[in-house]
mmCIF file of C-alpha atoms and ligand atoms in Angstrom:
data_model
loop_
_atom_site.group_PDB
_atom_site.id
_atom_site.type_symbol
_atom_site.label_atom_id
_atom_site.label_comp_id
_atom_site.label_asym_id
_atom_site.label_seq_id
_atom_site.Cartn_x
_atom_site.Cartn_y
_atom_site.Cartn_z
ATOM 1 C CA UNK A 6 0.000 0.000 0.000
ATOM 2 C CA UNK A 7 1.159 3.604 -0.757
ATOM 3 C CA UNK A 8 3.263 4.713 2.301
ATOM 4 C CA UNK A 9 1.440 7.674 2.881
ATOM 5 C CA UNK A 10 -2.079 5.788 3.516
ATOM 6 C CA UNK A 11 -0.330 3.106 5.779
ATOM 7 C CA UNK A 12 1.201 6.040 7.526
ATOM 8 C CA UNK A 13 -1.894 7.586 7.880
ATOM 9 C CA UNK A 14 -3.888 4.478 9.196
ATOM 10 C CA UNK A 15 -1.455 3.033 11.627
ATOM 11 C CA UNK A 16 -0.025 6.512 12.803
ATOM 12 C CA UNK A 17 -3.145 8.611 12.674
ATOM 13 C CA UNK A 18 -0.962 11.530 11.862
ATOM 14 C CA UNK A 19 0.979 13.431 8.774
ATOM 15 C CA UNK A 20 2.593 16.126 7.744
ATOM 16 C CA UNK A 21 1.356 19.270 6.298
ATOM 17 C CA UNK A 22 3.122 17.963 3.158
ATOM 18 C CA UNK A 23 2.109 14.792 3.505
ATOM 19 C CA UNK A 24 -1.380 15.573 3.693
ATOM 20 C CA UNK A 25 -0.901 18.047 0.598
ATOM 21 C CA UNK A 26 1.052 14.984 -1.617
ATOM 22 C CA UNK A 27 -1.961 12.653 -0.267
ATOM 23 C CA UNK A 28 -4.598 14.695 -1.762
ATOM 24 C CA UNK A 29 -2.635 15.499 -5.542
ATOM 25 C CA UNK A 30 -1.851 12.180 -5.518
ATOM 26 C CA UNK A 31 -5.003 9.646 -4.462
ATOM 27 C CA UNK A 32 -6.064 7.384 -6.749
ATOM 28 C CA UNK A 33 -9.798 6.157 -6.872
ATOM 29 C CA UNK A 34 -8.598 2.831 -5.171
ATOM 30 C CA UNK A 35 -6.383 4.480 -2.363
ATOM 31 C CA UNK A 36 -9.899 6.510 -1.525
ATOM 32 C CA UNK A 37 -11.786 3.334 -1.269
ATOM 33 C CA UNK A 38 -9.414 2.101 1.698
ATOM 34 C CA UNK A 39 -10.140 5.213 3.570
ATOM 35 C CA UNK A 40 -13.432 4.657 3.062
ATOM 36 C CA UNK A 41 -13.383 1.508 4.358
ATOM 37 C CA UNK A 42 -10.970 2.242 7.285
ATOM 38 C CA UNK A 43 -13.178 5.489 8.232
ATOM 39 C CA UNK A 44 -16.524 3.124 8.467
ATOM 40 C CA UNK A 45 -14.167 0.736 10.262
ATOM 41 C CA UNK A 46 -13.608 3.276 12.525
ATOM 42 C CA UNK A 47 -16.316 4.921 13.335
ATOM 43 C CA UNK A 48 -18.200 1.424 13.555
ATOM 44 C CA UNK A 49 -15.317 0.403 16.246
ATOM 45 C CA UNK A 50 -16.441 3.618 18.300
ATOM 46 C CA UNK A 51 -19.724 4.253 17.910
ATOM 47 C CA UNK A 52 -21.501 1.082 16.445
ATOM 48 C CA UNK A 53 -23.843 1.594 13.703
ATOM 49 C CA UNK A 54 -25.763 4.712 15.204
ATOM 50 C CA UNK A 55 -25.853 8.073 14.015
ATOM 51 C CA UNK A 56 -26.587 10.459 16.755
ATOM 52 C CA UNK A 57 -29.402 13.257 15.271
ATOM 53 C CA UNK A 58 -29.281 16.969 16.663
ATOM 54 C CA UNK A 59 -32.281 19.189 16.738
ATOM 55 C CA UNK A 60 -30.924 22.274 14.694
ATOM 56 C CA UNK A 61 -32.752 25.109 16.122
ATOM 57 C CA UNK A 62 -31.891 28.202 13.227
ATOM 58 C CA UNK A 63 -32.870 31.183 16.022
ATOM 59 C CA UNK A 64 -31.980 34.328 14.241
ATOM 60 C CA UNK A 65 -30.903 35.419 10.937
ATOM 61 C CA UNK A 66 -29.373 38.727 11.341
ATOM 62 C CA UNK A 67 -25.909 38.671 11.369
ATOM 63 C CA UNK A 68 -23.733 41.498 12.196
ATOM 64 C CA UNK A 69 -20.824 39.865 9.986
ATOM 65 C CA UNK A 70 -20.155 39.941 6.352
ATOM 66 C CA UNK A 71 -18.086 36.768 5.199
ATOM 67 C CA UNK A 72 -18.002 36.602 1.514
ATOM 68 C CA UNK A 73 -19.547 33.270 1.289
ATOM 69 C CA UNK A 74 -22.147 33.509 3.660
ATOM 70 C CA UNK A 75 -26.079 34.192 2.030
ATOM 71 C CA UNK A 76 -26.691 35.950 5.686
ATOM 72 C CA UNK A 77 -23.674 38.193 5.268
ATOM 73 C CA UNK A 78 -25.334 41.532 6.885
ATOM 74 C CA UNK A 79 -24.344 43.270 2.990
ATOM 75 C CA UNK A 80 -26.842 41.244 1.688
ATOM 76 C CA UNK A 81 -30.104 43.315 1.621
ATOM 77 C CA UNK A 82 -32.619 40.814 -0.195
ATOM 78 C CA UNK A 83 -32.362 38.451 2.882
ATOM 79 C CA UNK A 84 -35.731 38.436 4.540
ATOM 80 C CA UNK A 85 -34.453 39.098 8.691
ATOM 81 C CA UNK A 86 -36.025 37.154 11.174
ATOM 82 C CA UNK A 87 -35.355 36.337 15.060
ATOM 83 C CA UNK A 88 -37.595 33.797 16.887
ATOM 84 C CA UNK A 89 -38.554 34.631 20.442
ATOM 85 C CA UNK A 90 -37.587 33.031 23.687
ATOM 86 C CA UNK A 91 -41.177 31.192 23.602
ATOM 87 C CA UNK A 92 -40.626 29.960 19.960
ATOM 88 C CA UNK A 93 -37.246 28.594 20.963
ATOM 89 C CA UNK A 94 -38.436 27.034 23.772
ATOM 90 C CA UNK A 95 -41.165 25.575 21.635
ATOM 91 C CA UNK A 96 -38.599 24.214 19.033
ATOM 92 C CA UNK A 97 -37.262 22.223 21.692
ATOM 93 C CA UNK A 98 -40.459 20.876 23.558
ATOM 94 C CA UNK A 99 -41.142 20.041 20.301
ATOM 95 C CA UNK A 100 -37.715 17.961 19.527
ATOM 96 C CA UNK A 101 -37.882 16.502 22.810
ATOM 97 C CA UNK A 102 -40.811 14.317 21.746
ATOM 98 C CA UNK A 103 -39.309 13.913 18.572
ATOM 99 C CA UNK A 104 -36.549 12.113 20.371
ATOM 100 C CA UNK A 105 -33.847 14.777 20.199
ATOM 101 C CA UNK A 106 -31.448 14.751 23.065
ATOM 102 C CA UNK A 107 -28.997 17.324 21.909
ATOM 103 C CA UNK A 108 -30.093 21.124 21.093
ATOM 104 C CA UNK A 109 -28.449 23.071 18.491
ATOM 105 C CA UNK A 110 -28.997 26.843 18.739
ATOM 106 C CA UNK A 111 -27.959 28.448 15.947
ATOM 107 C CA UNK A 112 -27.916 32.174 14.521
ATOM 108 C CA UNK A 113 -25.843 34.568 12.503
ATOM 109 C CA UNK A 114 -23.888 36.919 15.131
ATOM 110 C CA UNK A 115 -27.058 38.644 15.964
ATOM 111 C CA UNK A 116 -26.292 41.488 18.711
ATOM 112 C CA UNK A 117 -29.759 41.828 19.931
ATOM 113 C CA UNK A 118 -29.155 38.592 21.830
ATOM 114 C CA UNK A 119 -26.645 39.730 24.577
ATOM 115 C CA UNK A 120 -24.956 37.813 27.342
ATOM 116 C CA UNK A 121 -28.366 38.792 29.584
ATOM 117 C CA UNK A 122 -30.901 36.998 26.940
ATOM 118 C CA UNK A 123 -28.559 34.224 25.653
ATOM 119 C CA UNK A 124 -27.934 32.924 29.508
ATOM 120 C CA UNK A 125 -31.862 33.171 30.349
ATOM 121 C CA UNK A 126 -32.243 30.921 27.037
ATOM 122 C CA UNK A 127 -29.529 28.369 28.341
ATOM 123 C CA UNK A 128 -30.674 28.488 32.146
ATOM 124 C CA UNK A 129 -34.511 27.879 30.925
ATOM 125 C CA UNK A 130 -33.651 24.903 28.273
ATOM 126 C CA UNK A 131 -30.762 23.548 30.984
ATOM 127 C CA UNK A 132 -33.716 23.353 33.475
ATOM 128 C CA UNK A 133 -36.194 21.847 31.750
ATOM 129 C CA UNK A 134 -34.470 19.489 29.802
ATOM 130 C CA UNK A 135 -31.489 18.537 32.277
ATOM 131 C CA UNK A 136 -30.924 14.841 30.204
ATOM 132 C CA UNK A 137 -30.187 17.087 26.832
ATOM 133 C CA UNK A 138 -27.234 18.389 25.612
ATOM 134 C CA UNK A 139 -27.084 22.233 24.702
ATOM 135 C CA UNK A 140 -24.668 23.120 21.678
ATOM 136 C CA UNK A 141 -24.546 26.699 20.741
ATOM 137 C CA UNK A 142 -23.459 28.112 17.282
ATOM 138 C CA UNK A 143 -23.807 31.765 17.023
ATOM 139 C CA UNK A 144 -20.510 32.968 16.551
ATOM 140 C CA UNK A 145 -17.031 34.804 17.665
ATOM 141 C CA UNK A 146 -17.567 36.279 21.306
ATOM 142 C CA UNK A 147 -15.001 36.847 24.017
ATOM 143 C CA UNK A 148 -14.171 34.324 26.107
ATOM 144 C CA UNK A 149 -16.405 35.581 29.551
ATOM 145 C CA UNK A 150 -19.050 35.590 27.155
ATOM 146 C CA UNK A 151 -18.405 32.112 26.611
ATOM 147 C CA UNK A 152 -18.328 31.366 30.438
ATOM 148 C CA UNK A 153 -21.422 32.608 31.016
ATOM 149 C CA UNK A 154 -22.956 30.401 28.920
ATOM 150 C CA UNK A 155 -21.008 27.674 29.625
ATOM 151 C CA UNK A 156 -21.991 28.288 33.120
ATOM 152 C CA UNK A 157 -25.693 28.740 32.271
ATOM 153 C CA UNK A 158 -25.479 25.181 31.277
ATOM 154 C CA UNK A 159 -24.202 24.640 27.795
ATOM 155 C CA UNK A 160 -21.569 21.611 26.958
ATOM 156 C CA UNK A 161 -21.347 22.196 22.933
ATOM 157 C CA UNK A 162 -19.957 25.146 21.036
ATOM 158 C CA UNK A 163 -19.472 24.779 16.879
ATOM 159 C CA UNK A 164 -17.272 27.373 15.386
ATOM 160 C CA UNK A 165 -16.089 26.103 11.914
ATOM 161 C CA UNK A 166 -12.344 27.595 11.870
ATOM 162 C CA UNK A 167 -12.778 27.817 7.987
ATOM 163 C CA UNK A 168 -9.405 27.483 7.435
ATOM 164 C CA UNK A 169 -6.259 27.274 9.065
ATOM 165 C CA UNK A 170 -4.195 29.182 6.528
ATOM 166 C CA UNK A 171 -4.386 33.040 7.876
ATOM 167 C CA UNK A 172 -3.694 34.437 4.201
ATOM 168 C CA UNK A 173 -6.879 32.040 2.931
ATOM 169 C CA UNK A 174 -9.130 33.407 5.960
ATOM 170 C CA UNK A 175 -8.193 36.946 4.828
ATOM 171 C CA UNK A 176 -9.531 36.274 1.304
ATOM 172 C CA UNK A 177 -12.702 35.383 2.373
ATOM 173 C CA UNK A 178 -13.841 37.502 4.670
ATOM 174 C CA UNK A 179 -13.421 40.591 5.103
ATOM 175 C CA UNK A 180 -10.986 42.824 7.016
ATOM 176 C CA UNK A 181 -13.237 43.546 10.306
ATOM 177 C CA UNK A 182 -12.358 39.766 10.909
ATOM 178 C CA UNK A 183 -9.491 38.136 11.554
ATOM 179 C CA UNK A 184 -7.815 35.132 11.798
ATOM 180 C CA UNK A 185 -6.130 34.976 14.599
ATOM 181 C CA UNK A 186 -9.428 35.923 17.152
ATOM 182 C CA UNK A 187 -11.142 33.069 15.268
ATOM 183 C CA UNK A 188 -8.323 31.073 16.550
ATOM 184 C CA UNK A 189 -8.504 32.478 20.156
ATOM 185 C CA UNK A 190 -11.902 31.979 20.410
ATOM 186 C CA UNK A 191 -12.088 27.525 19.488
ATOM 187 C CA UNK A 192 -8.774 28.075 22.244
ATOM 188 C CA UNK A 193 -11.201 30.190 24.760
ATOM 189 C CA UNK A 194 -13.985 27.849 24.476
ATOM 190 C CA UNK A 195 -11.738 24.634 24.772
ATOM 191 C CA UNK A 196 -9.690 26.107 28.097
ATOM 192 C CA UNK A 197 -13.843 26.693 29.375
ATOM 193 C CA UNK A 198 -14.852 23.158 28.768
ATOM 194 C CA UNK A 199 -16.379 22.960 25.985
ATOM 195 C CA UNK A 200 -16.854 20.191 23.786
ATOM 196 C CA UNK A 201 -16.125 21.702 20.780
ATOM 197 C CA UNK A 202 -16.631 21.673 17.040
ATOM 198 C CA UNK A 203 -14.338 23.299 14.451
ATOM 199 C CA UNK A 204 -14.386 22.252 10.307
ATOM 200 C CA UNK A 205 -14.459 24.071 7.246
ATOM 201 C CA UNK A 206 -15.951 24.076 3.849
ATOM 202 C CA UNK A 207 -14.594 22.309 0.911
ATOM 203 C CA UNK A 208 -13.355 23.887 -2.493
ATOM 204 C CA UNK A 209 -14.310 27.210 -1.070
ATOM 205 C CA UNK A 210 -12.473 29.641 -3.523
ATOM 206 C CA UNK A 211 -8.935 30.293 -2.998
ATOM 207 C CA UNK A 212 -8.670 26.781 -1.197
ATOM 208 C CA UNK A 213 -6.087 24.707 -2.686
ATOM 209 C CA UNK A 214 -4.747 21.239 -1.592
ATOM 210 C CA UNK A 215 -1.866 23.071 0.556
ATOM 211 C CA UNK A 216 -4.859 24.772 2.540
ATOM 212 C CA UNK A 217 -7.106 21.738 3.193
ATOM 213 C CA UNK A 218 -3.315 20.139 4.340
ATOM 214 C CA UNK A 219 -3.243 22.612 6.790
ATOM 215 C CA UNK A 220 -6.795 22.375 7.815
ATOM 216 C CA UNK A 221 -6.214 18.276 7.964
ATOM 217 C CA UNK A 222 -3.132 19.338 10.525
ATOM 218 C CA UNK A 223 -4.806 21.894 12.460
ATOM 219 C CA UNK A 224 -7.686 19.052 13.304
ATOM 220 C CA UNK A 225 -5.235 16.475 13.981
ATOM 221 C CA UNK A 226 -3.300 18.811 16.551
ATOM 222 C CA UNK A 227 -6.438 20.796 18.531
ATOM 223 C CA UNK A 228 -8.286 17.843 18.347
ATOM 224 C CA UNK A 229 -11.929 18.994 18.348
ATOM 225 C CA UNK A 230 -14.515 17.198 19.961
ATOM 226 C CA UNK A 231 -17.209 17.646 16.482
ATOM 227 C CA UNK A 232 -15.381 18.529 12.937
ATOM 228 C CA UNK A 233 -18.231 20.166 10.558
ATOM 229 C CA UNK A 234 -16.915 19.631 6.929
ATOM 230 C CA UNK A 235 -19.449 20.077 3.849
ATOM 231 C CA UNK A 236 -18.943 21.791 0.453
ATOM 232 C CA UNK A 237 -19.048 25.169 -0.083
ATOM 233 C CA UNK A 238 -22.233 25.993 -2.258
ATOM 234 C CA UNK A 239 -22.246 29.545 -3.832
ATOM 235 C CA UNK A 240 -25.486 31.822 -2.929
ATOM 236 C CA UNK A 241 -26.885 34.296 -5.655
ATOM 237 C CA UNK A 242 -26.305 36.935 -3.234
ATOM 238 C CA UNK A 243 -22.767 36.998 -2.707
ATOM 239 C CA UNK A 244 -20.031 37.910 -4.635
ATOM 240 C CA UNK A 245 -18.841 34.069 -4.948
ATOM 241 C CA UNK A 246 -21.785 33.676 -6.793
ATOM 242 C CA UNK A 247 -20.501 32.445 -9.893
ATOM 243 C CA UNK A 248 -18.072 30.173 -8.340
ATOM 244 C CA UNK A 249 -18.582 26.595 -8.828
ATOM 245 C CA UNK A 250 -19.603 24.259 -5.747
ATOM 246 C CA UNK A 251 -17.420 21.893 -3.915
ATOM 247 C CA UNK A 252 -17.171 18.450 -5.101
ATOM 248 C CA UNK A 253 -18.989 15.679 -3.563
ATOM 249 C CA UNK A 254 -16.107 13.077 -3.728
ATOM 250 C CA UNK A 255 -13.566 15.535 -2.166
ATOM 251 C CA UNK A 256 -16.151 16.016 0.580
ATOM 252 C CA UNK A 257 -16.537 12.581 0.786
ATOM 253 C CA UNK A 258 -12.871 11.964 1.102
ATOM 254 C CA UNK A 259 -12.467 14.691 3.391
ATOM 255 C CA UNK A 260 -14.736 12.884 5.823
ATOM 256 C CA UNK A 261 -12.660 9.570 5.505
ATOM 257 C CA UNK A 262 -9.344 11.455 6.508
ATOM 258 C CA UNK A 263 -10.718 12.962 9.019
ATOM 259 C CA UNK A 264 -12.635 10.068 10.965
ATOM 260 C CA UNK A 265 -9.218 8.324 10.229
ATOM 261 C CA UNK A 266 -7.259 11.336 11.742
ATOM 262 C CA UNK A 267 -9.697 11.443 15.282
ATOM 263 C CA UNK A 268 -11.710 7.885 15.484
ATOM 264 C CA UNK A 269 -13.852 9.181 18.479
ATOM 265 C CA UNK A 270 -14.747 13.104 16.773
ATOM 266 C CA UNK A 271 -18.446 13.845 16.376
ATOM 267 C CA UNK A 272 -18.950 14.137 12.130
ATOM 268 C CA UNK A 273 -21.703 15.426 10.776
ATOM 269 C CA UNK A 274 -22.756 14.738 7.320
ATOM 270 C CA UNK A 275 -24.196 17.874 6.830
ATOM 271 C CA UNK A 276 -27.413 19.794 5.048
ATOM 272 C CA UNK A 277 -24.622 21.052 2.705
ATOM 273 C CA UNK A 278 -23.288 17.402 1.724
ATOM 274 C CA UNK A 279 -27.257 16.537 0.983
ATOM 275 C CA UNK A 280 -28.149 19.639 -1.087
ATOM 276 C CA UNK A 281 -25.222 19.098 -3.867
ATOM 277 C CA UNK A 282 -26.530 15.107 -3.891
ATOM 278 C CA UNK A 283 -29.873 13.443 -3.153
ATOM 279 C CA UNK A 284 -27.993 10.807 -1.126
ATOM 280 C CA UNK A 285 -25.329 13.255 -0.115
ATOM 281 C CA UNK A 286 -25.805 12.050 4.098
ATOM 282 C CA UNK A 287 -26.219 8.218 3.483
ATOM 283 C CA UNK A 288 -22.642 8.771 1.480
ATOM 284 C CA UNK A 289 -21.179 10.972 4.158
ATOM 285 C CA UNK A 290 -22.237 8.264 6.694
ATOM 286 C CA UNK A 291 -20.774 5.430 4.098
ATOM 287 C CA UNK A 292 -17.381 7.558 4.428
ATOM 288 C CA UNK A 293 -16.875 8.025 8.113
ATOM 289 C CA UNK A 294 -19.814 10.222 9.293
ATOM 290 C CA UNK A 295 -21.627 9.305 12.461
ATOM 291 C CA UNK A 296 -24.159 12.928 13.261
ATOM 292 C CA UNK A 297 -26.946 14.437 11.479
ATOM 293 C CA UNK A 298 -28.855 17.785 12.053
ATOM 294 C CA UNK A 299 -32.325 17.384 10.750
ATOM 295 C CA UNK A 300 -33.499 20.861 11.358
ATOM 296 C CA UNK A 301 -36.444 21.898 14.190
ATOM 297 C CA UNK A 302 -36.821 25.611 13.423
ATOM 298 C CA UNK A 303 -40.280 26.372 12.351
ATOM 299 C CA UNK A 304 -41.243 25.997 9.233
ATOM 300 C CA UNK A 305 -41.900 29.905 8.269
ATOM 301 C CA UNK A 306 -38.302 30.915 8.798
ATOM 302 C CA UNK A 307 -36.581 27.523 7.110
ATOM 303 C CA UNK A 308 -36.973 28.977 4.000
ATOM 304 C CA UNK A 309 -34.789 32.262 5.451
ATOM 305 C CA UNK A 310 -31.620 30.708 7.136
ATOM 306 C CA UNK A 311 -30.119 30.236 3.398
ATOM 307 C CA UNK A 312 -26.537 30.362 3.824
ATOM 308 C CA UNK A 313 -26.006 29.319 0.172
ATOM 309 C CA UNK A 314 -28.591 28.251 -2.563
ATOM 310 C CA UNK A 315 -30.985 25.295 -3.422
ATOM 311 C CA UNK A 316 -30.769 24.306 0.547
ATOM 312 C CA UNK A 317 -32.553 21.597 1.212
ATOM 313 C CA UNK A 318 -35.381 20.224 4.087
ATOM 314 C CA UNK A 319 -36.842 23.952 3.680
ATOM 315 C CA UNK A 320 -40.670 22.498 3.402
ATOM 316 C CA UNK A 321 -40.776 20.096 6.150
ATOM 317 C CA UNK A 322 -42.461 19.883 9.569
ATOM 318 C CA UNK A 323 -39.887 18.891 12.003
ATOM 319 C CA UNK A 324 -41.266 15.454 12.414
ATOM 320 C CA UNK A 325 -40.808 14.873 8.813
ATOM 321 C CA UNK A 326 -37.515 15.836 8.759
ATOM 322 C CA UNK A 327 -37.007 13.132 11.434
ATOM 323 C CA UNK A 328 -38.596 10.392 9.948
ATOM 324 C CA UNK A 329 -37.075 10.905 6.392
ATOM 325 C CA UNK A 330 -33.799 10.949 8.227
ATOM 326 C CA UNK A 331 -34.305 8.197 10.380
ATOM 327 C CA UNK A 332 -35.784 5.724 7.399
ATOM 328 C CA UNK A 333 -32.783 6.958 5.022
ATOM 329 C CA UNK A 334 -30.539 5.937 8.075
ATOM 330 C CA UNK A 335 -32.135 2.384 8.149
ATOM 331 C CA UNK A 336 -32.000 1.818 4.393
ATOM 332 C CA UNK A 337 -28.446 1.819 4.933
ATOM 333 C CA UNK A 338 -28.218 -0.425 8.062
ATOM 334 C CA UNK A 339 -27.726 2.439 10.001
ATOM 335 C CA UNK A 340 -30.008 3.532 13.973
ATOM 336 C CA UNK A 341 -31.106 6.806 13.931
ATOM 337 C CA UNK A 342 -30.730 7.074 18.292
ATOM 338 C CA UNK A 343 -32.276 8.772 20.994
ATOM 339 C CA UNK A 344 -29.080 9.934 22.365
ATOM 340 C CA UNK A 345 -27.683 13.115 23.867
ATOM 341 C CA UNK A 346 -24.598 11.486 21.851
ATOM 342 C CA UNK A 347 -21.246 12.546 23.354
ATOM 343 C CA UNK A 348 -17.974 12.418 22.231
ATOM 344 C CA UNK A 349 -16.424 9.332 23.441
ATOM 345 C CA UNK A 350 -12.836 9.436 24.608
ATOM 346 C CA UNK A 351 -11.141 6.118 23.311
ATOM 347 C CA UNK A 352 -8.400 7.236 21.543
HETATM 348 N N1 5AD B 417 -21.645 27.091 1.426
HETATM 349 C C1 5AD B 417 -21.409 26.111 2.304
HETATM 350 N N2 5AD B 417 -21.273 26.317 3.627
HETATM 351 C C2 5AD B 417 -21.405 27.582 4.078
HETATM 352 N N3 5AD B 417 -21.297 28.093 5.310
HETATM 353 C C3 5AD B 417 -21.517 29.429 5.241
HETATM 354 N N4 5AD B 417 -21.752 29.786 3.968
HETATM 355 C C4 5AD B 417 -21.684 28.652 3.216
HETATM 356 C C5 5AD B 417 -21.790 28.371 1.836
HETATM 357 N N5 5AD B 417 -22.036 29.334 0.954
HETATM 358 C C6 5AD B 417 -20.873 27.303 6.466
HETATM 359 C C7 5AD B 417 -19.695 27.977 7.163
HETATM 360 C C8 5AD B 417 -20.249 28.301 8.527
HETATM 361 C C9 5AD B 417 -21.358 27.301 8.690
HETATM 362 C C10 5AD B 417 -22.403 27.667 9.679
HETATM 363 O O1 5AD B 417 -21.911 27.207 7.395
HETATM 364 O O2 5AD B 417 -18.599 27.076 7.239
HETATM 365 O O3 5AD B 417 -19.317 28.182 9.568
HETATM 366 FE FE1 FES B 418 -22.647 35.595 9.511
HETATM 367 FE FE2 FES B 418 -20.387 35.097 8.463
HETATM 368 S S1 FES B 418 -22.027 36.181 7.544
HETATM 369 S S2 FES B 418 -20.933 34.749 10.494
#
């Protein structure tokens, strides 16, 4: 076998340039022992479940203005919306009967929630639903921000890193944000507790093999708890809109290394995966992946939190969204579980 990929699977570990040669390189066979080692993998760890999060989409505004993003505050045709404290709290009565054991609250950087209203929302869903799992998502704060809410009750925190090449974060968003407080922040939130979730998109523009090396490196070395990888899909409202979308196998491969890379991390295959394929999750799952996010915002704002076009599970009631994911999950011999669905420490 190609030194690289035996290097990889017994080692768990390359360099930047091996990582870069491994990706110019891989032939279609070499991808189908990841593949195979990733399932391995994640079957060795988590058995044939896939854990589901309730995906709760809170707000839309977004203070922010990455260049990818169909939220980006620049973008004036996006139709703003913020759900109240009741509707959240409904979103997640609702999930709870659903089964969902793990909240996801997510939003654009939306100041109108400060540290005040974000802890009351954390203190209310920590007390009712004290077998759950909270996972927040809303952004770049400063790190006794994070306490608070960490101390209000929530365990999860995703904040993709994007990419781990400073010059490549600097070409896609613009100069207000930077690089290296992206960094401090996954640091912050790790030194709080946090289990937490970095990842980044694939064949975003400007990314080239020597970035998604890097990326591969940076995961390896901080060792996040969840790793959020999906293509990056242009949005008509941006000015990558005429750039093409990432590619589905390089996704798919992406998922592979990774799972290889951290056995026990949390991988989603994500909305993103699905909306560039019909059977873009059951793949992601086939390659590694062991989380999905079926979405439990209401249905009159789905069609709002568009972060790039054509996005998918926009119609459905949340129980639909669960039961579509949960019978595509058994068509492939996979459990859908009621789970809050930790991160388990084996490796
Ligand atoms: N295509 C794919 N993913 C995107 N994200 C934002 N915009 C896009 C896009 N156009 C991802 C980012 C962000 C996460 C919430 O969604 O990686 O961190
Ligand atoms: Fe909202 Fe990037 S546009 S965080």
């Amino acid at each position: 076998m190609n030194k690289i990929i035996s290097k990889l699977i017994d080692t768990h570990s390359l360099s930047v340039e091996e990582y870069e040669s491994l990706l110019n390189n891989i032939t279609d066979e070499e991808k189908e022992v990841l593949r195979q080692e990733a399932v391995k993998l994640a079957i060795s760890v988590y058995g044939k479940k896939i854990f589901a999060r309730g995906l709760i989409e809170f707000s839309n505004y977004c203070k922010n203005n990455c260049y990818y993003c169909g939220i980006r505050s620049g973008n004036k045709n996006c139709d703003r919306y913020r759900l109240t404290k009741e509707e959240i709290y409904e979103c997640c009565n609702i999930g709870y009967e659903l089964g969902y054991r793990t909240f996801v609250l997510q939003s654009g950087e939306d100041l109108y929630f400060t540290d005040d209203i974000m802890v009351e929302i954390i203190s209310h869903i920590r007390n009712k639903f004290p077998d759950c799992a909270i996972t927040i998502s809303i952004g770049e704060k400063e790190k006794d921000t994070y306490k608070k809410y960490f101390d209000a009750g929530a365990n999860r925190y995703l904040l993709r890193h994007e990419t781990a090449n400073k010059e490549h974060y600097e070409k896609i968003h613009p100069k207000e944000m930077s690089y290296e407080h992206r960094m401090k922040c996954l640091q912050d939130l790790r030194d709080i507790g946090y289990q937490v979730g970095a990842g980044f998109m694939v064949e975003c523009p400007y990314q080239t093999n020597l970035d998604i090396a890097h990326d591969l490196k940076f995961i390896e070395e901080f060792k996040p708890e969840m790793c959020g990888i999906g293509p990056f899909i242009p949005h008509k409202d941006t000015i990558f809109k005429n750039e093409k979308a990432g590619s589905f196998d390089k996704t798919l491969l992406l998922l592979s290394i990774v799972r290889i890379i951290r056995p026990n991390v949390l991988l989603p295959a994500t909305t993103a995966l699905g909306t560039i394929n019909p059977l873009g999750r059951e793949k992601g799952v086939e390659h590694g992946a062991n989380v999905v996010m079926p979405n439990l915002s209401p249905t009159e704002v789905r069609s709002k939190y568009l972060l790039y076009d054509n996005k998918i599970c926009t119609g459905d009631e949340a129980a639909e969204c669960k039961n579509c994911m949960s019978q595509r999950m058994k068509k492939i011999g996979y459990d859908l579980v009621i789970d809050r669905g930790d991160c388990i420490l084996k490796y």
